[in-house]
XYZ file of N, CA and C in Angstrom:
861
model
N 84.225 84.044 49.785
C 83.903 85.121 50.939
C 84.669 86.298 50.647
N 83.922 87.434 50.376
C 84.707 88.652 50.506
C 84.983 89.516 51.454
N 84.218 88.856 52.675
C 84.289 89.770 53.730
C 85.664 90.065 54.456
N 85.956 91.359 54.902
C 87.409 91.650 55.266
C 87.637 90.788 56.540
N 88.983 90.391 56.960
C 89.316 89.723 58.027
C 88.950 90.833 59.111
N 88.627 90.242 60.338
C 88.486 91.090 61.644
C 89.565 92.115 61.876
N 89.346 93.201 62.561
C 90.251 94.124 62.972
C 90.906 93.783 64.189
N 92.136 94.162 64.482
C 92.717 93.977 65.702
C 92.933 95.566 66.152
N 92.302 95.872 67.171
C 92.325 97.313 67.958
C 93.411 97.146 68.970
N 94.486 98.194 68.975
C 95.268 98.475 70.257
C 95.092 99.777 70.425
N 94.625 100.073 71.905
C 94.190 101.054 72.392
C 95.453 102.088 72.873
N 96.380 101.396 73.315
C 97.326 102.387 73.650
C 96.979 102.823 74.944
N 97.641 103.848 75.564
C 97.154 104.451 76.929
C 95.888 104.950 76.535
N 94.704 104.778 77.248
C 93.511 105.563 77.012
C 92.623 105.343 78.271
N 91.672 106.055 78.324
C 90.497 106.136 79.437
C 89.039 105.844 78.599
N 88.752 104.603 79.183
C 87.545 104.229 78.372
C 86.139 104.856 78.879
N 85.470 105.261 77.816
C 84.002 105.724 78.338
C 83.012 105.259 77.393
N 81.780 104.697 77.941
C 80.749 104.188 77.053
C 80.744 104.399 75.479
N 80.880 105.933 75.375
C 80.720 106.482 73.928
C 81.646 106.115 73.091
N 82.794 105.706 73.726
C 83.902 105.151 72.751
C 83.564 103.982 72.090
N 82.908 103.065 72.907
C 82.332 101.930 72.312
C 81.407 102.102 71.425
N 80.397 102.876 71.630
C 79.344 103.172 70.737
C 80.139 103.638 69.412
N 81.024 104.550 69.455
C 81.602 105.247 68.088
C 82.148 103.996 67.566
N 83.193 103.263 68.055
C 83.687 102.204 67.249
C 82.725 101.249 66.544
N 81.650 101.107 67.342
C 80.662 99.989 66.826
C 79.853 100.807 65.586
N 79.734 102.088 65.679
C 79.102 102.574 64.631
C 80.026 102.700 63.611
N 81.158 103.321 63.592
C 82.098 103.146 62.513
C 82.253 101.634 61.698
N 82.263 100.795 62.590
C 82.456 99.200 62.112
C 81.244 98.951 61.214
N 79.851 99.490 61.838
C 78.860 99.396 60.913
C 78.765 99.872 59.632
N 79.334 101.105 59.587
C 79.464 102.024 58.474
C 80.578 101.604 57.392
N 81.309 101.066 57.975
C 82.585 100.576 57.075
C 82.396 98.800 56.756
N 81.592 98.222 57.386
C 81.489 96.879 57.207
C 82.547 96.168 57.578
N 82.940 96.474 58.688
C 84.095 95.822 59.331
C 83.717 95.175 60.638
N 84.441 94.169 61.154
C 84.413 93.664 62.513
C 85.645 93.580 63.238
N 85.603 93.799 64.634
C 86.632 93.831 65.486
C 86.618 92.372 65.940
N 88.071 91.862 65.851
C 88.305 90.356 66.242
C 89.007 90.471 67.588
N 89.972 91.238 67.800
C 90.752 91.429 69.230
C 90.809 92.732 69.433
N 90.473 93.196 70.736
C 90.975 94.407 71.376
C 91.940 94.249 72.548
N 93.085 94.963 72.294
C 94.337 95.131 73.387
C 94.104 96.191 74.180
N 93.569 96.140 75.331
C 93.430 97.348 76.206
C 94.635 97.753 77.142
N 94.343 98.940 77.441
C 95.305 99.711 78.224
C 95.053 98.984 79.334
N 95.942 98.219 80.200
C 95.780 97.360 81.397
C 96.612 97.871 82.418
N 97.065 99.289 82.510
C 97.887 99.663 83.635
C 97.363 99.392 84.836
N 95.935 99.958 84.928
C 95.120 99.867 86.375
C 94.316 98.478 86.351
N 94.827 97.119 85.912
C 94.162 96.052 86.140
C 94.298 95.508 87.311
N 94.000 96.121 88.443
C 93.910 95.640 89.668
C 92.650 96.156 90.425
N 91.986 95.217 91.256
C 90.624 95.733 91.601
C 90.574 96.807 92.566
N 91.899 97.110 93.369
C 91.864 98.295 94.347
C 92.067 99.620 93.387
N 92.285 99.624 92.134
C 92.706 100.804 91.472
C 91.190 101.115 90.584
N 90.319 101.678 91.418
C 89.032 102.108 90.879
C 88.863 103.731 90.970
N 88.467 104.432 89.923
C 88.580 105.850 90.138
C 87.346 106.574 89.907
N 86.985 107.515 90.162
C 85.966 108.462 89.800
C 85.765 108.546 88.119
N 84.762 108.998 87.624
C 84.770 109.248 86.245
C 85.802 110.612 85.998
N 86.339 110.880 84.804
C 87.314 112.031 84.657
C 86.308 113.244 84.813
N 85.249 113.280 84.392
C 84.412 114.384 84.513
C 84.331 114.953 86.014
N 83.939 114.021 87.004
C 83.734 114.234 88.088
C 84.965 114.872 88.493
N 86.119 113.962 88.446
C 87.447 114.444 89.115
C 87.853 116.054 88.564
N 87.649 115.994 87.406
C 87.881 117.439 86.955
C 86.979 118.696 87.618
N 85.800 118.214 87.593
C 84.690 119.066 88.214
C 85.189 119.294 89.845
N 85.724 118.580 90.501
C 85.896 118.656 91.744
C 87.029 119.566 91.944
N 88.114 119.575 90.867
C 89.183 120.584 90.962
C 88.647 121.975 90.777
N 88.213 122.037 89.535
C 87.838 123.251 89.328
C 86.809 123.986 90.162
N 85.946 123.168 90.625
C 84.970 123.900 91.740
C 85.593 124.262 93.079
N 86.766 123.414 93.381
C 87.453 123.760 94.551
C 88.328 125.040 94.301
N 88.949 125.242 93.043
C 89.670 126.399 92.798
C 88.623 127.574 92.935
N 87.550 127.478 92.238
C 86.712 128.862 92.309
C 86.518 129.041 93.627
N 86.027 128.052 94.381
C 85.444 128.528 95.773
C 86.441 128.919 96.458
N 87.741 128.672 96.280
C 88.770 129.114 97.260
C 89.853 130.095 96.602
N 89.226 130.683 95.335
C 90.014 131.872 94.657
C 90.411 133.016 95.619
N 91.558 133.331 95.436
C 91.871 134.516 95.882
C 93.415 135.069 95.341
N 93.446 136.525 95.103
C 94.728 136.955 94.433
C 96.025 136.433 95.315
N 95.661 136.198 96.566
C 97.053 135.625 97.418
C 97.007 134.406 97.626
N 96.273 133.636 96.806
C 96.211 132.194 96.845
C 97.161 131.568 95.677
N 97.981 130.708 95.641
C 98.669 130.277 94.699
C 98.196 128.759 94.511
N 97.629 128.443 93.306
C 97.048 126.990 92.853
C 98.026 126.462 91.988
N 98.773 125.138 92.738
C 99.651 124.412 91.674
C 98.815 123.255 91.317
N 99.142 122.900 89.974
C 98.537 121.950 89.259
C 99.761 120.866 88.846
N 99.703 119.782 89.640
C 100.757 118.808 88.970
C 100.446 117.936 87.663
N 101.382 118.041 86.927
C 101.248 117.281 85.627
C 102.562 116.682 85.411
N 102.427 115.648 84.576
C 103.766 114.847 83.970
C 103.829 115.757 82.825
N 105.166 115.441 81.885
C 105.444 116.198 80.913
C 104.138 116.288 79.878
N 103.566 115.150 79.946
C 102.023 115.338 78.882
C 100.897 114.522 79.865
N 99.862 114.819 79.347
C 98.724 114.369 80.093
C 98.002 115.396 81.149
N 96.838 115.073 81.437
C 96.278 116.097 82.467
C 95.650 117.270 81.842
N 95.618 117.371 80.456
C 95.448 118.474 79.789
C 93.684 119.097 80.431
N 92.888 118.010 80.489
C 91.833 118.417 80.946
C 91.532 119.286 82.250
N 92.616 118.829 83.095
C 92.455 119.541 84.294
C 92.899 120.997 83.895
N 93.827 121.096 83.233
C 94.456 122.203 83.143
C 93.342 123.400 82.318
N 92.621 122.722 81.324
C 91.697 123.617 80.687
C 90.493 124.104 81.677
N 90.097 123.075 82.686
C 88.903 123.283 83.682
C 89.383 124.393 84.327
N 90.799 124.290 84.807
C 91.253 125.180 86.024
C 91.105 126.615 85.493
N 91.571 126.677 84.178
C 91.515 128.075 83.291
C 90.190 128.577 83.277
N 89.138 127.678 83.065
C 87.837 128.214 82.874
C 87.201 128.522 83.957
N 87.440 127.813 84.963
C 87.008 128.033 86.383
C 87.316 129.454 86.989
N 88.341 129.844 86.799
C 88.809 131.386 87.148
C 88.814 132.453 86.215
N 88.264 132.109 85.001
C 88.330 133.155 83.954
C 87.171 134.114 84.267
N 87.489 135.277 84.452
C 86.663 136.601 84.753
C 86.180 136.590 86.193
N 86.987 135.797 87.123
C 86.710 136.091 88.596
C 87.287 137.254 88.856
N 86.634 138.023 89.902
C 87.126 139.449 90.363
C 87.242 140.086 89.216
N 86.561 139.803 88.088
C 86.468 140.814 87.008
C 87.853 140.957 86.143
N 88.845 140.153 86.496
C 90.319 140.643 85.730
C 90.996 139.255 85.204
N 90.866 138.180 86.014
C 91.494 137.129 85.724
C 91.337 136.443 84.226
N 92.271 136.474 83.591
C 92.281 135.671 82.300
C 92.333 134.277 82.105
N 92.495 133.521 83.158
C 92.544 132.178 83.050
C 93.831 131.585 82.497
N 95.110 132.442 82.758
C 96.295 132.112 82.243
C 96.810 131.018 83.017
N 97.682 130.233 82.405
C 98.404 128.987 83.118
C 99.892 129.220 82.972
N 100.781 129.488 84.085
C 101.999 129.697 83.955
C 102.508 128.037 83.883
N 103.646 127.974 82.947
C 104.323 126.699 82.453
C 105.861 127.254 82.399
N 106.597 126.256 82.816
C 108.145 126.370 82.659
C 108.326 126.362 80.965
N 109.625 126.722 80.601
C 109.874 126.652 79.068
C 109.638 125.172 78.409
N 109.756 124.102 79.111
C 109.885 122.745 78.637
C 108.377 122.360 78.464
N 107.486 122.657 79.565
C 106.253 122.307 79.481
C 105.512 123.326 78.639
N 105.659 124.550 78.501
C 105.006 125.247 77.493
C 105.314 124.671 76.064
N 106.524 124.419 75.741
C 106.930 123.673 74.486
C 106.145 122.444 74.340
N 105.769 121.878 75.273
C 104.915 120.508 75.321
C 103.564 120.958 74.702
N 103.047 121.880 75.665
C 101.575 122.299 75.420
C 101.563 122.920 74.012
N 102.435 123.658 73.569
C 102.663 124.190 72.107
C 102.348 123.004 70.871
N 103.175 121.793 71.516
C 102.964 120.630 70.592
C 101.582 119.895 70.505
N 101.127 119.893 71.759
C 99.897 119.204 71.866
C 98.524 120.110 71.056
N 98.820 121.494 71.322
C 98.076 122.227 70.320
C 97.924 122.024 69.076
N 99.336 122.123 68.292
C 99.493 122.138 67.067
C 99.071 120.638 66.434
N 99.450 119.601 67.233
C 98.956 118.283 66.935
C 97.592 118.241 66.828
N 96.884 118.633 67.519
C 95.206 118.645 67.786
C 94.605 119.461 66.749
N 95.269 120.421 66.352
C 94.842 121.285 65.436
C 94.702 120.710 64.008
N 95.638 119.602 63.915
C 95.762 119.035 62.475
C 94.992 117.562 62.377
N 94.503 117.114 61.123
C 94.135 115.869 61.275
C 95.583 114.808 61.522
N 95.054 113.711 62.525
C 96.192 112.881 62.967
C 97.011 112.445 61.904
N 98.416 112.330 62.241
C 99.301 111.902 61.353
C 99.985 112.978 60.268
N 99.230 114.135 60.071
C 99.724 115.060 59.410
C 100.753 115.843 59.811
N 102.073 115.986 59.270
C 103.201 116.623 59.659
C 102.934 118.175 59.870
N 103.957 118.684 60.474
C 103.773 120.371 60.744
C 104.125 121.046 59.252
N 104.709 120.274 58.367
C 104.713 120.719 56.924
C 103.366 120.866 56.268
N 103.377 121.505 55.088
C 102.273 121.690 54.280
C 101.762 120.371 53.523
N 102.799 119.586 53.266
C 102.491 118.098 52.760
C 102.758 117.194 53.704
N 101.786 116.170 53.782
C 101.674 115.309 54.875
C 102.641 114.236 54.364
N 103.237 114.346 53.451
C 104.342 113.213 53.001
C 105.620 113.663 53.226
N 105.839 114.881 53.587
C 107.180 115.306 53.563
C 107.205 115.905 55.110
N 108.494 115.796 55.558
C 108.867 116.587 56.893
C 108.969 117.932 56.897
N 108.878 118.442 58.060
C 108.799 119.868 58.145
C 110.151 120.348 58.087
N 110.919 121.693 57.832
C 111.932 122.190 57.784
C 112.962 121.422 58.649
N 112.519 121.315 60.252
C 113.538 120.948 61.216
C 113.373 119.115 61.202
N 112.641 118.882 60.308
C 112.347 117.305 60.333
C 111.540 116.622 61.550
N 110.702 117.596 62.271
C 109.980 117.052 63.066
C 108.402 116.999 62.676
N 108.005 115.581 62.994
C 106.716 115.296 62.769
C 105.782 114.971 63.979
N 104.746 115.420 64.017
C 103.753 115.341 65.071
C 102.508 114.956 64.751
N 102.082 113.621 65.366
C 100.716 113.285 64.843
C 100.020 112.794 66.206
N 99.032 113.707 66.760
C 98.293 113.241 67.882
C 96.936 112.703 67.538
N 96.636 111.655 68.052
C 95.326 111.098 67.743
C 94.230 111.793 68.326
N 93.151 112.121 67.352
C 92.061 112.764 67.788
C 91.020 111.791 68.366
N 90.295 112.070 69.478
C 89.497 111.142 69.985
C 88.321 110.988 69.375
N 87.516 109.642 69.654
C 86.214 109.493 68.832
C 85.466 110.611 68.917
N 84.641 110.976 67.911
C 84.044 111.996 67.706
C 82.735 112.236 69.020
N 82.228 110.945 69.334
C 81.295 111.287 70.310
C 81.970 111.553 71.622
N 83.209 111.522 71.621
C 83.940 111.689 72.751
C 84.201 113.262 73.049
N 84.158 113.983 72.072
C 84.721 115.233 71.939
C 83.364 116.183 72.831
N 84.294 117.311 73.440
C 83.498 118.126 74.138
C 82.181 118.918 73.321
N 82.638 119.179 72.247
C 81.577 119.922 71.102
C 80.688 119.092 70.683
N 80.744 117.603 70.822
C 79.763 116.877 70.096
C 80.003 116.178 68.775
N 79.115 115.669 68.099
C 79.297 115.178 66.813
C 79.060 116.306 65.855
N 79.724 116.203 64.695
C 79.296 117.123 63.910
C 78.134 116.656 62.951
N 77.538 117.723 62.250
C 76.477 117.396 61.345
C 76.878 116.433 60.167
N 76.072 115.665 59.503
C 76.574 114.694 58.348
C 76.778 115.786 57.314
N 78.054 115.458 56.881
C 78.412 116.113 55.706
C 79.417 117.354 56.057
N 79.448 117.640 57.568
C 80.150 118.677 57.894
C 81.634 118.338 58.550
N 82.262 119.439 58.605
C 83.810 118.912 59.209
C 83.766 118.667 60.584
N 84.754 118.069 60.970
C 84.996 117.600 62.484
C 85.011 118.755 63.151
N 84.464 118.973 64.579
C 84.573 120.359 65.316
C 86.238 120.257 65.642
N 86.542 121.421 66.342
C 88.057 121.573 66.783
C 88.245 120.852 68.087
N 89.410 120.216 67.954
C 89.679 119.480 69.456
C 89.800 120.479 70.455
N 89.254 120.164 71.453
C 89.248 121.059 72.726
C 90.796 121.492 73.207
N 91.593 120.508 72.821
C 93.106 120.752 73.097
C 93.911 121.621 72.089
N 93.039 122.027 71.273
C 93.885 122.831 70.025
C 94.392 124.097 70.321
N 93.583 124.918 71.472
C 93.962 125.952 71.830
C 94.582 126.382 73.354
N 94.988 125.022 73.847
C 95.563 125.102 75.246
C 96.826 126.042 75.265
N 97.554 125.876 74.324
C 98.862 126.687 74.271
C 98.548 128.333 74.198
N 97.402 128.755 73.954
C 97.140 130.152 73.797
C 96.796 130.732 75.486
N 96.701 129.582 76.293
C 96.400 129.982 77.829
C 97.750 130.035 78.370
N 98.744 129.689 77.851
C 100.025 129.396 78.546
C 100.826 130.683 78.425
N 101.407 131.266 79.588
C 102.312 132.220 79.835
C 103.589 131.794 80.745
N 104.606 132.274 80.345
C 106.012 131.896 80.851
C 106.526 133.157 82.073
N 105.454 134.003 82.322
C 105.591 135.003 83.303
C 104.907 134.496 84.754
N 105.718 134.010 85.748
C 104.907 133.426 86.829
C 104.213 134.440 87.623
N 104.283 135.761 87.355
C 103.839 136.547 88.135
C 102.270 137.016 87.362
N 102.088 136.597 86.388
C 100.948 136.889 85.591
C 99.807 136.246 85.923
N 100.003 135.231 86.739
C 98.611 134.281 87.108
C 99.020 133.445 88.276
N 98.010 132.966 89.146
C 98.225 132.245 90.159
C 97.812 130.812 89.803
N 97.733 130.349 88.610
C 97.591 128.909 88.269
C 98.917 128.469 87.660
N 99.470 127.915 88.344
C 100.884 127.393 87.867
C 100.718 125.731 87.700
N 101.265 125.330 86.425
C 101.648 124.099 86.169
C 103.038 123.706 86.743
N 103.002 122.524 87.578
C 104.354 122.363 88.096
C 104.535 120.687 88.065
N 105.651 120.143 88.126
C 106.052 118.789 87.779
C 105.362 118.065 89.000
N 105.028 116.771 88.762
C 104.403 115.961 89.871
C 104.939 115.863 91.118
N 106.390 115.821 91.191
C 107.215 115.779 92.370
C 107.044 117.060 93.308
N 106.484 118.142 92.655
C 106.535 119.215 93.689
C 105.885 119.134 94.946
N 104.591 118.715 94.850
C 103.665 118.866 95.768
C 103.870 117.474 96.667
N 104.437 116.304 96.284
C 104.488 115.223 97.085
C 105.021 114.132 96.163
N 105.381 112.953 96.978
C 105.610 111.838 96.238
C 104.670 110.678 96.545
N 104.457 109.820 95.546
C 103.673 108.687 95.710
C 104.207 107.267 96.352
N 105.163 107.268 95.827
C 106.121 105.964 96.353
C 107.136 105.980 97.130
N 107.403 105.065 98.226
C 106.655 103.889 98.234
C 105.107 104.010 98.826
N 104.971 105.524 99.462
C 103.605 105.619 99.896
C 103.622 107.213 99.883
N 102.358 107.491 99.752
C 101.860 109.095 99.351
C 102.534 109.887 100.606
N 103.061 110.924 100.179
C 103.701 111.644 101.296
C 103.928 113.291 100.811
N 102.834 114.136 101.358
C 102.852 115.430 100.676
C 104.176 116.263 101.109
N 104.577 117.191 100.217
C 105.756 118.041 100.620
C 105.347 119.473 100.629
N 104.994 119.716 101.882
C 104.755 121.080 102.151
C 106.025 122.088 102.043
N 107.097 121.809 102.379
C 108.301 122.693 102.325
C 108.601 122.696 100.728
N 108.365 121.911 99.994
C 108.605 122.033 98.436
C 107.706 123.143 98.076
N 106.371 122.939 98.358
C 105.438 123.910 97.759
C 105.805 125.265 98.314
N 106.006 125.596 99.420
C 106.248 126.850 100.049
C 107.439 127.538 99.323
N 108.631 126.506 99.161
C 109.836 127.181 98.574
C 109.605 127.504 97.023
N 108.777 126.733 96.270
C 108.360 127.064 95.100
C 107.861 128.495 94.785
N 106.802 128.755 95.940
C 105.949 129.990 95.917
C 107.037 131.150 96.182
N 107.831 131.022 96.971
C 108.861 131.901 97.501
C 109.836 132.179 96.225
N 110.135 131.226 95.369
C 111.069 131.242 94.414
C 110.505 131.809 93.189
N 109.194 131.594 93.267
C 108.354 132.044 91.807
C 107.929 133.593 92.174
N 107.488 133.717 93.222
C 106.874 135.190 93.537
C 106.946 135.447 94.838
N 108.242 135.950 95.376
C 108.556 136.034 96.696
C 107.434 137.022 97.320
N 106.823 136.368 98.731
C 106.183 137.060 99.494
C 104.667 137.523 98.780
N 104.332 136.933 97.682
C 103.142 137.224 97.156
C 101.721 136.487 97.572
N 102.056 135.104 97.838
C 100.991 134.369 98.529
C 101.083 134.086 99.863
N 99.996 134.185 100.591
C 99.802 133.586 102.162
C 99.198 132.417 102.136
N 98.806 131.580 100.973
C 98.156 130.523 100.816
C 98.614 129.695 99.702
N 98.717 128.341 99.633
C 98.930 127.473 98.577
C 98.069 126.514 98.674
N 97.446 125.984 97.437
C 96.541 124.807 97.097
C 97.330 123.892 96.413
N 97.886 122.928 96.445
C 98.238 121.947 95.468
C 97.465 120.761 95.188
N 97.279 120.536 93.948
C 96.420 119.251 93.411
C 97.442 118.261 92.868
N 97.491 117.136 93.306
C 97.979 116.033 92.596
C 96.830 115.022 92.179
N 96.593 115.312 90.722
C 95.703 113.984 90.132
C 96.506 113.050 89.586
N 96.128 111.824 90.300
C 96.746 110.719 90.143
C 95.620 109.255 90.271
N 96.033 108.405 89.373
C 95.326 107.116 89.633
C 95.496 106.359 90.673
N 96.368 106.670 91.530
C 96.729 105.965 92.858
C 96.100 106.767 94.022
N 95.331 107.788 93.834
C 94.549 108.510 94.891
C 93.949 107.585 95.807
N 93.311 106.483 95.344
C 92.504 105.753 96.091
C 93.145 104.182 96.316
N 94.366 104.168 95.924
C 94.970 102.590 95.742
C 95.143 101.947 97.102
N 95.185 102.912 98.177
C 95.461 102.387 99.516
C 94.556 102.974 100.628
N 94.299 102.681 101.822
C 93.604 103.114 102.830
C 94.329 104.566 103.175
N 95.608 104.288 103.267
C 96.356 105.489 103.736
C 96.167 106.573 102.772
N 96.184 106.505 101.425
C 95.903 107.503 100.310
C 94.484 108.272 100.705
N 93.602 107.260 101.116
C 92.216 107.852 101.053
C 92.045 108.725 102.494
N 92.766 108.226 103.425
C 92.816 108.845 104.912
C 93.269 110.376 104.706
N 94.520 110.288 103.920
C 95.362 111.510 103.805
C 95.270 112.221 102.454
N 94.030 112.051 101.880
C 93.726 112.879 100.568
C 93.873 114.199 100.592
N 93.581 114.674 101.639
C 93.829 116.566 102.066
C 94.677 116.601 103.270
N 95.720 117.160 103.050
C 96.477 117.459 104.138
C 96.759 118.854 104.491
N 97.340 119.558 105.222
C 97.435 121.090 105.481
C 98.562 121.110 106.407
N 99.385 122.154 106.272
C 100.175 122.624 107.150
C 100.595 123.995 106.994
N 101.151 124.877 108.056
C 101.861 125.926 108.155
C 103.159 125.995 108.199
N 103.737 126.650 107.158
C 105.238 126.520 106.870
C 105.727 127.836 106.960
N 106.866 127.746 107.728
C 107.854 128.957 107.866
C 108.417 129.296 106.553
N 108.700 130.686 106.175
C 109.254 131.094 104.883
C 110.416 130.868 105.217
N 111.557 130.696 104.050
C 113.051 130.754 103.982
C 113.438 132.252 104.548
N 114.405 132.153 105.221
C 115.047 133.550 105.537
C 115.631 134.262 104.386
N 115.295 135.314 103.820
C 116.056 135.803 102.680
C 117.715 136.239 102.938
N 118.745 135.879 102.235
C 119.916 136.086 102.191
C 120.528 135.009 103.168
N 119.893 134.057 103.517
C 120.476 132.903 104.260
C 119.897 131.562 103.580
N 120.496 131.225 102.633
C 120.058 129.914 101.894
C 119.860 128.858 102.883
N 118.553 128.024 102.777
C 118.295 126.952 103.425
C 117.719 127.431 104.849
N 117.969 128.670 105.367
C 117.748 129.068 106.687
C 116.248 129.131 106.934
N 115.561 128.732 107.979
C 114.040 128.913 108.244
C 114.036 129.862 109.214
N 112.689 130.622 109.107
C 112.491 131.596 110.354
C 112.280 131.020 111.582
N 112.186 131.684 112.656
C 111.950 131.114 113.982
C 110.558 130.706 114.122
N 110.184 129.613 114.713
C 108.931 129.116 114.813
C 107.977 130.209 115.495
N 108.387 131.171 116.161
C 107.597 132.237 116.594
C 107.397 133.579 115.661
N 107.816 133.202 114.304
C 108.007 134.341 113.426
C 106.786 134.033 112.673
N 105.845 135.197 112.556
C 104.523 135.422 112.022
C 104.685 135.114 110.287
N 105.969 135.240 109.844
C 105.952 135.061 108.209
C 105.848 133.586 107.851
N 104.696 133.397 107.597
C 104.345 131.825 107.288
C 103.505 131.927 106.175
N 103.429 130.600 105.348
C 102.212 130.427 104.388
C 101.668 129.285 104.745
N 100.275 129.096 104.316
C 99.516 128.025 104.736
C 99.267 127.188 103.377
N 99.694 125.853 103.452
C 99.890 124.925 102.438
C 98.980 123.743 102.589
N 98.245 123.511 101.633
C 96.987 122.515 101.294
C 97.441 121.535 100.379
N 97.400 120.258 100.335
C 98.023 119.259 99.175
C 96.613 118.380 99.175
N 96.324 118.114 98.058
C 95.057 117.439 97.821
C 95.160 116.242 96.794
N 95.020 115.031 97.055
C 95.071 113.950 96.057
C 93.633 113.746 95.417
N 93.704 113.554 94.030
C 92.341 113.580 93.473
C 92.269 112.484 92.310
N 91.527 111.746 92.376
C 91.430 110.658 91.494
C 91.093 110.574 90.167
N 92.316 111.061 89.617
C 92.114 111.329 87.893
C 93.598 110.680 87.324
N 92.987 110.140 86.128
C 94.091 109.431 85.387
C 93.650 109.137 83.969
N 94.693 109.381 83.058
C 94.342 109.075 81.587
C 94.313 107.589 81.199
N 94.478 106.738 82.123
C 94.260 105.118 82.006
C 92.970 104.757 82.499
N 92.307 103.683 82.089
C 91.069 103.430 82.356
C 91.202 102.444 83.845
N 90.510 102.632 84.493
C 90.307 102.218 85.943
C 89.766 100.732 85.889
N 90.139 100.090 86.974
C 89.790 98.330 86.945
C 88.180 98.189 86.550
N 87.405 99.027 87.326
C 86.000 99.128 86.902
C 85.663 99.191 85.406
N 86.070 100.019 85.029
C 86.035 100.671 83.454
C 86.329 99.205 82.645
N 87.466 98.656 82.710
C 88.037 97.664 82.110
C 87.078 96.472 82.413
């Protein structure tokens, strides 16, 4: 019997969608192979960890940004060092051309900007190919970057025609949207901890959001809307009840570190923090 042995598929961290299964089955039929065992991403393998689809979660964020857009509103997009790129792309697209001038730029600090450049460069090349011109040799600094491309059916642009080349990965241009000038845009990528904490239970941090705005663009914004895309948005009844929280926060007094303005002072900023059920991991229902 010359049949090849069944393949073991290890997904790593992934978000399952039906077209991924269809794509794998099609590849197996074409290659004459069979899948024996699948090792899934079971990060959220608990019944209470159910999420909306990524597309609906991303749409809810981008639609809200577009509806609330104002030059004096700062939008904070909470991210880890890597991940949630779909949210960033959708936010940029939502405001591009709004008021006729917005370019859809995303502010990122130097470390996050460097990570997004890495993502763009990795997705612009076939998986496993290093930065150097030869896939078998390291680049000058020894760095090798290999970011797997998603199944063709799962790419935004759709399948290529037979015999054609793969369409560009949607993340391949994300670094071109990044600026390190915080005054150039009101879409800011921030660490997950800025807008609040999730453990031991969800708690929004209005003060941190206000301080961030004042430190990056003093006095420019009178409203802040922070989004926390997380797989734990609906993990508890508390999280669901408190998914949208608002507060009016007094600004810090200039020249007096840590001092808050008096309660009757009108120099305040309105802060809104929103939990959104988004993750790069498969939810329980999908598993």
